[in-house]
mmCIF file of C-alpha atoms in Angstrom:
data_model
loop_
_atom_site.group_PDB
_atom_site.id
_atom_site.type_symbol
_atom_site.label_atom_id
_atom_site.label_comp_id
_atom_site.label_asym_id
_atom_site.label_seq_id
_atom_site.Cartn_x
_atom_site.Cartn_y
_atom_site.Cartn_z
ATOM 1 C CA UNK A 15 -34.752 -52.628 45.324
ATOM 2 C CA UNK A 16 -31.082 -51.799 46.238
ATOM 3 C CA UNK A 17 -28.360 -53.386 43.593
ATOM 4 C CA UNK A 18 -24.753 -52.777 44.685
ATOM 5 C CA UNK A 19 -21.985 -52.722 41.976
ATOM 6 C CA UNK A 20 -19.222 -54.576 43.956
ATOM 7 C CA UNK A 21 -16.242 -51.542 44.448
ATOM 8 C CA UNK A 22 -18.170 -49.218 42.271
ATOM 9 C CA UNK A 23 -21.799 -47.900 44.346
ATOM 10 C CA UNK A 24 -25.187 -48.361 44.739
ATOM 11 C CA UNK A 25 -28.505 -47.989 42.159
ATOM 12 C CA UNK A 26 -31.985 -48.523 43.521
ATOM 13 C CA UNK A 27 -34.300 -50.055 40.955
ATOM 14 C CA UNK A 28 -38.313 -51.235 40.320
ATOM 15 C CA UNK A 29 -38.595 -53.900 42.105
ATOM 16 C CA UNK A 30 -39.987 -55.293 38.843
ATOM 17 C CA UNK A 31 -36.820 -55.645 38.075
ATOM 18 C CA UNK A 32 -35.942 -58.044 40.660
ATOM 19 C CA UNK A 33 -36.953 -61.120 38.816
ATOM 20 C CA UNK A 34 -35.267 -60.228 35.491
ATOM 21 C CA UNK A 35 -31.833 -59.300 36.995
ATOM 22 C CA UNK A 36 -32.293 -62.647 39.256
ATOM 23 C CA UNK A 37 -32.995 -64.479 36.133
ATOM 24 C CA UNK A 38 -29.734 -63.090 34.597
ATOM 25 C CA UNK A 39 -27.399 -63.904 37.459
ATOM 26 C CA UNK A 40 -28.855 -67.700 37.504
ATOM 27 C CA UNK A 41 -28.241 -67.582 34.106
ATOM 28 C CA UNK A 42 -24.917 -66.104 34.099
ATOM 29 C CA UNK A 43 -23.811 -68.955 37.172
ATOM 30 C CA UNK A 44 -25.048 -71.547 34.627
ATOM 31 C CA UNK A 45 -22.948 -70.054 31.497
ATOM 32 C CA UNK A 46 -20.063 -70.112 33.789
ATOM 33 C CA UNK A 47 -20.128 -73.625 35.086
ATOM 34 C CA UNK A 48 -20.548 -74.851 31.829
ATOM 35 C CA UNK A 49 -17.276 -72.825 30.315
ATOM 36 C CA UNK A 50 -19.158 -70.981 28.058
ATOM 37 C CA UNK A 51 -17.113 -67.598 28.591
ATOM 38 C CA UNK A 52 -19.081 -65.760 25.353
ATOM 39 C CA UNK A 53 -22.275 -66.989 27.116
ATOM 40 C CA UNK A 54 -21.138 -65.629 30.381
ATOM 41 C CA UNK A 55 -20.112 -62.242 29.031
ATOM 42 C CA UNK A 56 -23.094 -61.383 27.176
ATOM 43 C CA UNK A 57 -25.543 -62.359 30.569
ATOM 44 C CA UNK A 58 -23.191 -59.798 32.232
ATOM 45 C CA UNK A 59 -23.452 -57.184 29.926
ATOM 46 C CA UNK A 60 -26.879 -57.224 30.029
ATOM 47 C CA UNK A 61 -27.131 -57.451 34.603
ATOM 48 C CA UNK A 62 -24.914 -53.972 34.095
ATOM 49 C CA UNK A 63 -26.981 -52.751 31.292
ATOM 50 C CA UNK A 64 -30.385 -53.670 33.521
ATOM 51 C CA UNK A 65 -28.758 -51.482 36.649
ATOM 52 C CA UNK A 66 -27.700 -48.940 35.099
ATOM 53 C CA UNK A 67 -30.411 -48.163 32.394
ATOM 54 C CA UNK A 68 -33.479 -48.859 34.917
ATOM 55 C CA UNK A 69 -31.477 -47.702 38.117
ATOM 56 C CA UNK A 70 -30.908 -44.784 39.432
ATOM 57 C CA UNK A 71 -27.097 -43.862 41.262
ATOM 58 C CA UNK A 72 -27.719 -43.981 45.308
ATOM 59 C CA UNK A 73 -25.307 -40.518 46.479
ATOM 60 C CA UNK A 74 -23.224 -41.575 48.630
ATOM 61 C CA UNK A 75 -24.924 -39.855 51.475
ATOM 62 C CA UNK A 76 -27.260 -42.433 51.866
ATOM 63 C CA UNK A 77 -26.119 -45.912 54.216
ATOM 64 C CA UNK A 78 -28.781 -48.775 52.949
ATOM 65 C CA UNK A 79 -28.498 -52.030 52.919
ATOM 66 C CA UNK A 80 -28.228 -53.295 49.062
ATOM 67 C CA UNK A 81 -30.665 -56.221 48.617
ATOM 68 C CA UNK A 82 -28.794 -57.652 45.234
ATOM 69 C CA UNK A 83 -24.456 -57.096 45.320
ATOM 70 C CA UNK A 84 -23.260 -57.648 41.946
ATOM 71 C CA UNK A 85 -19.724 -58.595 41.468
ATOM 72 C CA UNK A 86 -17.315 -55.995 39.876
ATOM 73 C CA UNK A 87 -17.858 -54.559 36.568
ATOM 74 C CA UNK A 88 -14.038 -55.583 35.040
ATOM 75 C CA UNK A 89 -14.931 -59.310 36.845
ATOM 76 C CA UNK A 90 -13.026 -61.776 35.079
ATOM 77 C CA UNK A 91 -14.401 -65.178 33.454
ATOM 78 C CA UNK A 92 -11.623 -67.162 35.516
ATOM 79 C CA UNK A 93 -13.284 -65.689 38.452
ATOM 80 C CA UNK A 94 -16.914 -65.683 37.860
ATOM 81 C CA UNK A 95 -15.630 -69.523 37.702
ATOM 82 C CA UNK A 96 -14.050 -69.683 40.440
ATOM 83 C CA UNK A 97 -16.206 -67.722 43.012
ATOM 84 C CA UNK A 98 -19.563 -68.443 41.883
ATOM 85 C CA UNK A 99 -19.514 -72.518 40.543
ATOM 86 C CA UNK A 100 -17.957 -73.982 42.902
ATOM 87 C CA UNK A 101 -14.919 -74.825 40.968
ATOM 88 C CA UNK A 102 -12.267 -72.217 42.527
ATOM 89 C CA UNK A 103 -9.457 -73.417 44.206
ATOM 90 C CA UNK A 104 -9.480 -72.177 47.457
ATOM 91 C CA UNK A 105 -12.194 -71.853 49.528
ATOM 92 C CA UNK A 106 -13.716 -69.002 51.441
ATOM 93 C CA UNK B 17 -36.834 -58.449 48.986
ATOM 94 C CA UNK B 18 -33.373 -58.836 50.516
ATOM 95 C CA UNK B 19 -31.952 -62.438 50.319
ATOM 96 C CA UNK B 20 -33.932 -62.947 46.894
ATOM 97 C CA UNK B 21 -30.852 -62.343 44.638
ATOM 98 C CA UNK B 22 -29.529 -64.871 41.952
ATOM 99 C CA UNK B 23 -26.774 -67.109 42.795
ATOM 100 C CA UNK B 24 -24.168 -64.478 42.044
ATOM 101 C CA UNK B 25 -25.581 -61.805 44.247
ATOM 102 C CA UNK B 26 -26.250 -64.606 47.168
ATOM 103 C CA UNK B 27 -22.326 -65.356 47.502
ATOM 104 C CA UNK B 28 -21.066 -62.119 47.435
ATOM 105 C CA UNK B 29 -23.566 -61.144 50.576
ATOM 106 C CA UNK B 30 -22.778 -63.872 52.261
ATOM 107 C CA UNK B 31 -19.419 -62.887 51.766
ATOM 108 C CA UNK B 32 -19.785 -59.615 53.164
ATOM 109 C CA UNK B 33 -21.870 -60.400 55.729
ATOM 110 C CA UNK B 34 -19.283 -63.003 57.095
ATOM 111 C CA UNK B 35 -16.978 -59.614 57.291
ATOM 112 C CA UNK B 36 -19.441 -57.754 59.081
ATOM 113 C CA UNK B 37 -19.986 -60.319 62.089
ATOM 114 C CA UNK B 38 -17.614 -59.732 63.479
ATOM 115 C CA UNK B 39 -18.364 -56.070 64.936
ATOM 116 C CA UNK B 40 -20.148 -55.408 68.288
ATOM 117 C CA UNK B 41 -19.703 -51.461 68.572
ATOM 118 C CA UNK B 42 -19.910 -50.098 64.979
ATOM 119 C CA UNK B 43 -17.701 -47.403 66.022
ATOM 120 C CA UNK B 44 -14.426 -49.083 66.378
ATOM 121 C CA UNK B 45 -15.660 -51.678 64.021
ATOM 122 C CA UNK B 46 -15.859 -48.954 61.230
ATOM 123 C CA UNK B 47 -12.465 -46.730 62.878
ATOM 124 C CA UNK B 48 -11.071 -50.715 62.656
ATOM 125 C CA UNK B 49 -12.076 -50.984 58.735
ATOM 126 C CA UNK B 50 -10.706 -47.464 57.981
ATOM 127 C CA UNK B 51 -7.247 -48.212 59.565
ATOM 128 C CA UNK B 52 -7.406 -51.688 57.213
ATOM 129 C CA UNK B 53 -7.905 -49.913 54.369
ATOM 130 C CA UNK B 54 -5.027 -47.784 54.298
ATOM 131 C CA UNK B 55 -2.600 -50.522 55.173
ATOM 132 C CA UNK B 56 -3.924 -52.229 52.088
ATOM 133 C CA UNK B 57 -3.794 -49.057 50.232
ATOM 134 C CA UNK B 58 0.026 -49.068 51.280
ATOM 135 C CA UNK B 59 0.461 -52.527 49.866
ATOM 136 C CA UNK B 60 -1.311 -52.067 46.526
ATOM 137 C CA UNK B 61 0.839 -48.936 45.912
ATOM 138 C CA UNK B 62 4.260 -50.604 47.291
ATOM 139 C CA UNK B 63 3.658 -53.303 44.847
ATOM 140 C CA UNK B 64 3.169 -50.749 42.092
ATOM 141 C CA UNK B 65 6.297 -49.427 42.606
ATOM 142 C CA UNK B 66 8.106 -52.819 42.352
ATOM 143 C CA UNK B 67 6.668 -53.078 39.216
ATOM 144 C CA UNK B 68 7.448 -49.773 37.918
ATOM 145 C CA UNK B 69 10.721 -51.248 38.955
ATOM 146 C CA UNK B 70 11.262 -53.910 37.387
ATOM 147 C CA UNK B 71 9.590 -52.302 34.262
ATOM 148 C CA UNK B 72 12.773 -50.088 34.384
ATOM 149 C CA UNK B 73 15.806 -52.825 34.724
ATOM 150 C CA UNK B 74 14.051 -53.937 31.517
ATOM 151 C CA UNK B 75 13.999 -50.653 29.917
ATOM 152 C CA UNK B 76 17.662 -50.789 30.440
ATOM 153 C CA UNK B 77 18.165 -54.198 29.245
ATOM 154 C CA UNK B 78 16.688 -53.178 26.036
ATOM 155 C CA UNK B 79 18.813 -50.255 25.889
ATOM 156 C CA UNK B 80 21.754 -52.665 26.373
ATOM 157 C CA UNK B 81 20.958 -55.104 23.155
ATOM 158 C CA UNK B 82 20.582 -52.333 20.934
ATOM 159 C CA UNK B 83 24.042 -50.885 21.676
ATOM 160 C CA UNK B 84 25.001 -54.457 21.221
ATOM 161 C CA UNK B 85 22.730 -54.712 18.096
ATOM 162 C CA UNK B 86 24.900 -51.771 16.746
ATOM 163 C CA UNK B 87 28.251 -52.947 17.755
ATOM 164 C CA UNK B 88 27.751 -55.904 16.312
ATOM 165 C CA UNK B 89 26.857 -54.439 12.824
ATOM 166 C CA UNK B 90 30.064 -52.490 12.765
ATOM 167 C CA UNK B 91 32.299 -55.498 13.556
ATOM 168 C CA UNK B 92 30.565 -57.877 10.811
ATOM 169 C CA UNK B 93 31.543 -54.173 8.431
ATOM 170 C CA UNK B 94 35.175 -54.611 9.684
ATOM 171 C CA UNK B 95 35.235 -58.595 9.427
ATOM 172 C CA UNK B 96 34.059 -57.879 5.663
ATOM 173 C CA UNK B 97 36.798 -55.104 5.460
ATOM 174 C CA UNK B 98 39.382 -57.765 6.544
ATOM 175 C CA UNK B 99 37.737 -60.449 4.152
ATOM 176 C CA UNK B 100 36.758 -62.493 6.804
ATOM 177 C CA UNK B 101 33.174 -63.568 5.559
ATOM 178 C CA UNK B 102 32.645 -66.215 8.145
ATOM 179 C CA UNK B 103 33.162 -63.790 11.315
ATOM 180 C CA UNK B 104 31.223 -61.582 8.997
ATOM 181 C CA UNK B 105 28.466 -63.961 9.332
ATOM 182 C CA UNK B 106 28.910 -64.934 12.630
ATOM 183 C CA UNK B 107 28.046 -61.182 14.025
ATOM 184 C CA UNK B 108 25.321 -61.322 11.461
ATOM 185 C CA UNK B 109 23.695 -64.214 13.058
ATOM 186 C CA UNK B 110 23.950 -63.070 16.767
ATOM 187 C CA UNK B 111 22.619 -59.946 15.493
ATOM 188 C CA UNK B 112 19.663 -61.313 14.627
ATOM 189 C CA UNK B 113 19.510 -62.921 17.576
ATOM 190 C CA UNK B 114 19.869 -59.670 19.336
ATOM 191 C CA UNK B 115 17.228 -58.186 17.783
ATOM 192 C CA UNK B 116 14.327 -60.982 17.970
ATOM 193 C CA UNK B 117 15.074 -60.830 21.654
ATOM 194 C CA UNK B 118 15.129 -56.765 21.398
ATOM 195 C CA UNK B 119 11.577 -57.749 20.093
ATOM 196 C CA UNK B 120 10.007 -59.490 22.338
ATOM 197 C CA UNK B 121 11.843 -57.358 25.554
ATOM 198 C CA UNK B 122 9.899 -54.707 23.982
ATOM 199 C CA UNK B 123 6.904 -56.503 23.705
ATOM 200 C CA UNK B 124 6.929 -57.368 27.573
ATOM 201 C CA UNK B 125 8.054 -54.080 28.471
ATOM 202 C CA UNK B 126 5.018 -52.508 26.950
ATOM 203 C CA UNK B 127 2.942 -54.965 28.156
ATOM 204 C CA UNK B 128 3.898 -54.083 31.392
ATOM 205 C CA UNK B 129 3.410 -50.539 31.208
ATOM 206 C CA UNK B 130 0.182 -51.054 30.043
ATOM 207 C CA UNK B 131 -0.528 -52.816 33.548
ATOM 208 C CA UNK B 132 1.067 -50.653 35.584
ATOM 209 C CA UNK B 133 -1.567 -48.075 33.957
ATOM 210 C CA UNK B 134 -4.298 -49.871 35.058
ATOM 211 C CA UNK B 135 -3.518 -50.624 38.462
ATOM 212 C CA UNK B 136 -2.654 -47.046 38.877
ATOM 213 C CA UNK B 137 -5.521 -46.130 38.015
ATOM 214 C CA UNK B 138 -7.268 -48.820 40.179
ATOM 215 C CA UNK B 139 -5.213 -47.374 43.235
ATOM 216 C CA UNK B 140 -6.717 -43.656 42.397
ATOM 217 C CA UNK B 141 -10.352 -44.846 42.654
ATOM 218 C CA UNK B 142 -9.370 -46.754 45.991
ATOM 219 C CA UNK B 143 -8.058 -44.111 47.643
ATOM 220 C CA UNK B 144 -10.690 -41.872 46.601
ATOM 221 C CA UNK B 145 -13.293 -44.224 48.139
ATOM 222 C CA UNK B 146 -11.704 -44.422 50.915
ATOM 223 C CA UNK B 147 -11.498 -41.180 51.616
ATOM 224 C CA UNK B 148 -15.114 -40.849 50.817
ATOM 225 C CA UNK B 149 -15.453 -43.584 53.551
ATOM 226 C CA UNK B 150 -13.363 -41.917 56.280
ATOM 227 C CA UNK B 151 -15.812 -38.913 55.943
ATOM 228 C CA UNK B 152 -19.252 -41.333 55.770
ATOM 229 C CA UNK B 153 -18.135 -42.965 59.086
ATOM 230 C CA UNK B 154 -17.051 -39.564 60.929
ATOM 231 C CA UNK B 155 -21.026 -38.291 60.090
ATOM 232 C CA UNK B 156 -22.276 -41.587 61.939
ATOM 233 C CA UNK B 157 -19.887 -41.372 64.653
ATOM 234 C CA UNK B 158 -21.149 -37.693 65.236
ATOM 235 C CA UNK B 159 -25.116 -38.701 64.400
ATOM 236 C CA UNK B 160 -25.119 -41.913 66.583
ATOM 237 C CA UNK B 161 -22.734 -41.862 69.121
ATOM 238 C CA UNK B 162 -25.226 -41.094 72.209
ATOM 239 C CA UNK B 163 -26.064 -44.417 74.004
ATOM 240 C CA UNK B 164 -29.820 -43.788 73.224
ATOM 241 C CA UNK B 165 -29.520 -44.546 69.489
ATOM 242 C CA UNK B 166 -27.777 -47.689 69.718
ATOM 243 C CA UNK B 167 -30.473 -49.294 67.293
ATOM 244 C CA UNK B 168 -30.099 -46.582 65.318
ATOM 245 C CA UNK B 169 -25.881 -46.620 64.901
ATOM 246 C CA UNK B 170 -27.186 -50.829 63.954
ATOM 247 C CA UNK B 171 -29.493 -49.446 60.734
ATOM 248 C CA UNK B 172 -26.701 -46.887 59.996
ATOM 249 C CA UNK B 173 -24.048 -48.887 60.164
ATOM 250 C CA UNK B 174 -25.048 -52.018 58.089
ATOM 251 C CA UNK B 175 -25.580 -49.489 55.527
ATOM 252 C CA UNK B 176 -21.550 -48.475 55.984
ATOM 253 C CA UNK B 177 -20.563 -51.523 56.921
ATOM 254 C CA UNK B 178 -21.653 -52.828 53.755
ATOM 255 C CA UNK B 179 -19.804 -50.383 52.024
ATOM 256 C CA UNK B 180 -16.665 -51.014 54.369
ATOM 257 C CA UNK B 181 -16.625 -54.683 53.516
ATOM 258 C CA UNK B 182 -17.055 -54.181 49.889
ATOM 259 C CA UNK B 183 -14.585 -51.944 49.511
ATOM 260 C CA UNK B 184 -12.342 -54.261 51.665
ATOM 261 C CA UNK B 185 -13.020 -56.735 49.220
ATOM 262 C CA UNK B 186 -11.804 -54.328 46.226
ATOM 263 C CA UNK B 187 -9.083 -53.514 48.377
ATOM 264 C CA UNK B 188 -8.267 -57.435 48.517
ATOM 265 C CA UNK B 189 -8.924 -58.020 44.487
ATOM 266 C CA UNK B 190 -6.324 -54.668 44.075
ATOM 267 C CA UNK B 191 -3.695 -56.150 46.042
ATOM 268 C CA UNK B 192 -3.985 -59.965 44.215
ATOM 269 C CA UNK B 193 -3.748 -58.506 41.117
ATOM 270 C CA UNK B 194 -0.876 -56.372 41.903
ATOM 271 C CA UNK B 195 0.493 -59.342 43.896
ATOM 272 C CA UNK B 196 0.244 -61.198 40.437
ATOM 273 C CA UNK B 197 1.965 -58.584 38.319
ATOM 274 C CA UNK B 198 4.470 -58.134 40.503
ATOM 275 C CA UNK B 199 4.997 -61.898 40.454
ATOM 276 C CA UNK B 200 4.968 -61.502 36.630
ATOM 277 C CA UNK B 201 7.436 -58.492 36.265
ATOM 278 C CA UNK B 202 9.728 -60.278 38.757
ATOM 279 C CA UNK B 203 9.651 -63.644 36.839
ATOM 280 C CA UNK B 204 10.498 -61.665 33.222
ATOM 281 C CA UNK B 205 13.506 -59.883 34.750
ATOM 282 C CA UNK B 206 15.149 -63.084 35.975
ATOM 283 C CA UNK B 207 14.328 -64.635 32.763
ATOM 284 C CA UNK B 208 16.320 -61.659 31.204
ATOM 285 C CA UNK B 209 18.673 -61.379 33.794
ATOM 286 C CA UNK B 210 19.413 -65.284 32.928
ATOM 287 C CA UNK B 211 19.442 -64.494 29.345
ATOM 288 C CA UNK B 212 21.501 -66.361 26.661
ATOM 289 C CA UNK B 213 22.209 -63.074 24.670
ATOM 290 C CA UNK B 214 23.853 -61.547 27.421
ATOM 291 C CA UNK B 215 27.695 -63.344 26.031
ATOM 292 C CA UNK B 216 26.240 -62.706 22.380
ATOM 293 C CA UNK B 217 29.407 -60.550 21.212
ATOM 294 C CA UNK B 218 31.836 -62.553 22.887
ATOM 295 C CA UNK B 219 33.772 -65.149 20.818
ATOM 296 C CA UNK B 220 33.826 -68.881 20.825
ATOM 297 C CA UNK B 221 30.605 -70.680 19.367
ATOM 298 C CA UNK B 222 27.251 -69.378 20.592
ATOM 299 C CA UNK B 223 25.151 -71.397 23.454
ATOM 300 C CA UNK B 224 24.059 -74.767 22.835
ATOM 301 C CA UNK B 225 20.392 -74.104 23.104
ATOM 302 C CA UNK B 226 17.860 -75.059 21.010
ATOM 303 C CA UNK B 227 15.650 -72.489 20.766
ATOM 304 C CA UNK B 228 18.696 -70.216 19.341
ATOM 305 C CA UNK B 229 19.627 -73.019 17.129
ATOM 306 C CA UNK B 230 15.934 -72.951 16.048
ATOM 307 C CA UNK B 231 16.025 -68.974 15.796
ATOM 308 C CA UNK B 232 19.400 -69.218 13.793
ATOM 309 C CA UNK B 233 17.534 -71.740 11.224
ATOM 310 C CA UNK B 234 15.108 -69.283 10.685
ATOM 311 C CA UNK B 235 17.353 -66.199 10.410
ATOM 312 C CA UNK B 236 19.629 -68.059 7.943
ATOM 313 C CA UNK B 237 17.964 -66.113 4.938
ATOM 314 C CA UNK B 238 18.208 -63.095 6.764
ATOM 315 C CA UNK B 239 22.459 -63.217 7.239
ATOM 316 C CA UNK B 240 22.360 -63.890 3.842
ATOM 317 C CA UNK B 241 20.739 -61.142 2.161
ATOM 318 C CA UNK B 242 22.524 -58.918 4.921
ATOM 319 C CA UNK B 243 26.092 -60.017 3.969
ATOM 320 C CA UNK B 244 25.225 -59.764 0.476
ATOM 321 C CA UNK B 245 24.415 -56.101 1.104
ATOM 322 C CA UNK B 246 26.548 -55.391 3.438
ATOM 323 C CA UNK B 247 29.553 -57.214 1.141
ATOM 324 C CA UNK B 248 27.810 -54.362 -1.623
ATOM 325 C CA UNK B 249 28.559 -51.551 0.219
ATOM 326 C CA UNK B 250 31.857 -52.436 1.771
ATOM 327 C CA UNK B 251 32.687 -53.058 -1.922
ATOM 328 C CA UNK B 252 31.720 -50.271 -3.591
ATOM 329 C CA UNK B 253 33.630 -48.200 -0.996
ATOM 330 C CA UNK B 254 36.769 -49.515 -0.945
ATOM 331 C CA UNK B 255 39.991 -47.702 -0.092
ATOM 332 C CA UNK B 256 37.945 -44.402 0.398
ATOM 333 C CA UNK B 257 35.594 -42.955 3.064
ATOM 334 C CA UNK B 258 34.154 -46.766 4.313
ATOM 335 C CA UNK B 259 37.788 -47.587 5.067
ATOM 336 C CA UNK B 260 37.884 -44.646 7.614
ATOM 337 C CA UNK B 261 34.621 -44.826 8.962
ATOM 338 C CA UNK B 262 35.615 -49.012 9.935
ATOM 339 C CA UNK B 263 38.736 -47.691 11.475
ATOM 340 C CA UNK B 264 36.869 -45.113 13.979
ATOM 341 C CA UNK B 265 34.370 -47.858 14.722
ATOM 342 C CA UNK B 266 36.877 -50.192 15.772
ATOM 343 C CA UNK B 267 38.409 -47.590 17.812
#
């Protein structure tokens, strides 16, 4: 399994790992439309921690599609908020 | 595998994706994306410099208050010289004024030099991927470009493409954040440019605002220990070297 780091690169992991880092990001969604910013954080430590830990760096040689794209590493709880629940304010 | 992700990972593909429709030949599409890049590049480091900019007028600002923090010490000295205890206090009290305001100019001043580190540095990692990109697409260009491996250049260059979008989309995030500090640099200058200290030394009573009326409330202790000590010294000096030192600060 391919997991992109939004603006950062590529790790390929187990695909055993599919369902746990899948689990997280739910997770992490759930934390955010609820407010709970601590909540959120910690999920999100732990994706990054998964991917890097378990994954191994792609070199940039390689062109593959990623089959997971995380959002940046420095993402912000205002917007995990507002690009992932539903609640931003504009649109895309 | 691929459309499995969590919620998180779901929008930011689709996201991508959306960016990637649009290209029929991959070539242009990813000569297209390269050209993009550096014009955001070009924005993300113009509004750095406006920052650095206004991070400067600032600088100066600051500069300014403490002169004035200074001159008003020696004329509340002279007033005391002259027995004039309530002009005395009165350059005591804008003093203090001066100086919270020193405070917190400093405060913002820092603050934004701490940004402008960090989107500097955010600019450095751009460019380097982009460079890194500009190479990646030449190798495909050079790999695929014979009519024959058309599917081929397709595989390749959703691969790239991927990496073209996202790195648009940093691109985008780099210039909205510098867009915002910018907008934040630009909205402390006019509030300093606007500034009630600005006619702090000059005479007549000071603005009727309440926030310095507040501030003066709270400095009131501090003008009077400082004239006490200040009355001290002017005192115990009398006639001799203080008297000279007033007269070249006047001058």
């Amino acid at each position: 399994m391919i997991v992109r780091i939004s603006g950062e690169g590529q790790y390929e992991l187990p695909d055993t790992d599919s369902e746990r880092l899948n689990e997280l990001d739910n997770r992490a969604v759930n934390a955010a439309e609820q407010g709970d910013e601590t909540g959120f954080r910690e999920l999100w430590s732990q994706m990054l921690e998964l991917v890097i830990t378990d994954g191994t760096e792609l070199s940039g040689e390689e062109l593959v599609e990623s089959d997971v794209i995380l959002p940046p590493r420095d993402i912000s709880f205002a917007e995990a908020r507002g690009e992932f629940t539903g609640e931003g304010l504009i649109p895309d | 595998m691929a459309g499995l992700g969590g919620r998180m990972s779901t929008v930011i593909k689709a996201k991508i994706s959306r960016l990637l429709d649009k290209s029929e030949d991959p070539g242009e599409t990813l000569d297209y994306g390269y050209q993009k890049q550096l014009e955001l590049l070009q924005n993300v480091k113009k509004g750095i410099a406006d920052v650095v900019t206004s991070k400067k007028r600032l600088q100066m600002q600051s500069q300014k208050l403490e002169q004035q923090v200074v001159k008003l010490d020696t004329q509340a000295r002279q007033a005391l010289s002259q027995g004039r205890d309530d002009l005395a206090r009165a350059a005591l009290e804008r003093k203090t004024l001066a100086q919270t305001e020193l405070q917190s100019l400093d405060a913002q001043v820092a603050e934004l030099e701490q940004q402008q580190e960090k989107l500097t540095e955010n600019e450095r990692k751009l460019r380097q991927k982009i460079e890194a990109f500009r190479t990646k697409k030449e190798v495909i260009k050079a790999q695929y470009s014979a009519a024959e491996a058309q599917v081929k250049i397709g595989e390749a260059a959703s691969g790239v493409g991927e990496e073209m979008a996202d790195l648009g989309l940093a691109m985008q995030r780099a210039e909205d954040k510098t867009e915002q500090m910018r907008a934040r640099a630009g909205a402390v200058e006019e509030l300093e440019a606007a500034g009630t200290f600005n006619d702090i030394t000059e005479i007549g009573p000071p603005q009727d605002d309440i926030d310095r009326e507040l501030a003066q409330l709270g400095a009131g202790t501090q003008v009077d220990d400082e004239l006490a000590k200040m009355k001290a010294e002017v005192g115990s000096g009398e006639g001799g070297a203080s008297k000279k030192s007033l007269e070249e600060g006047g001058a």
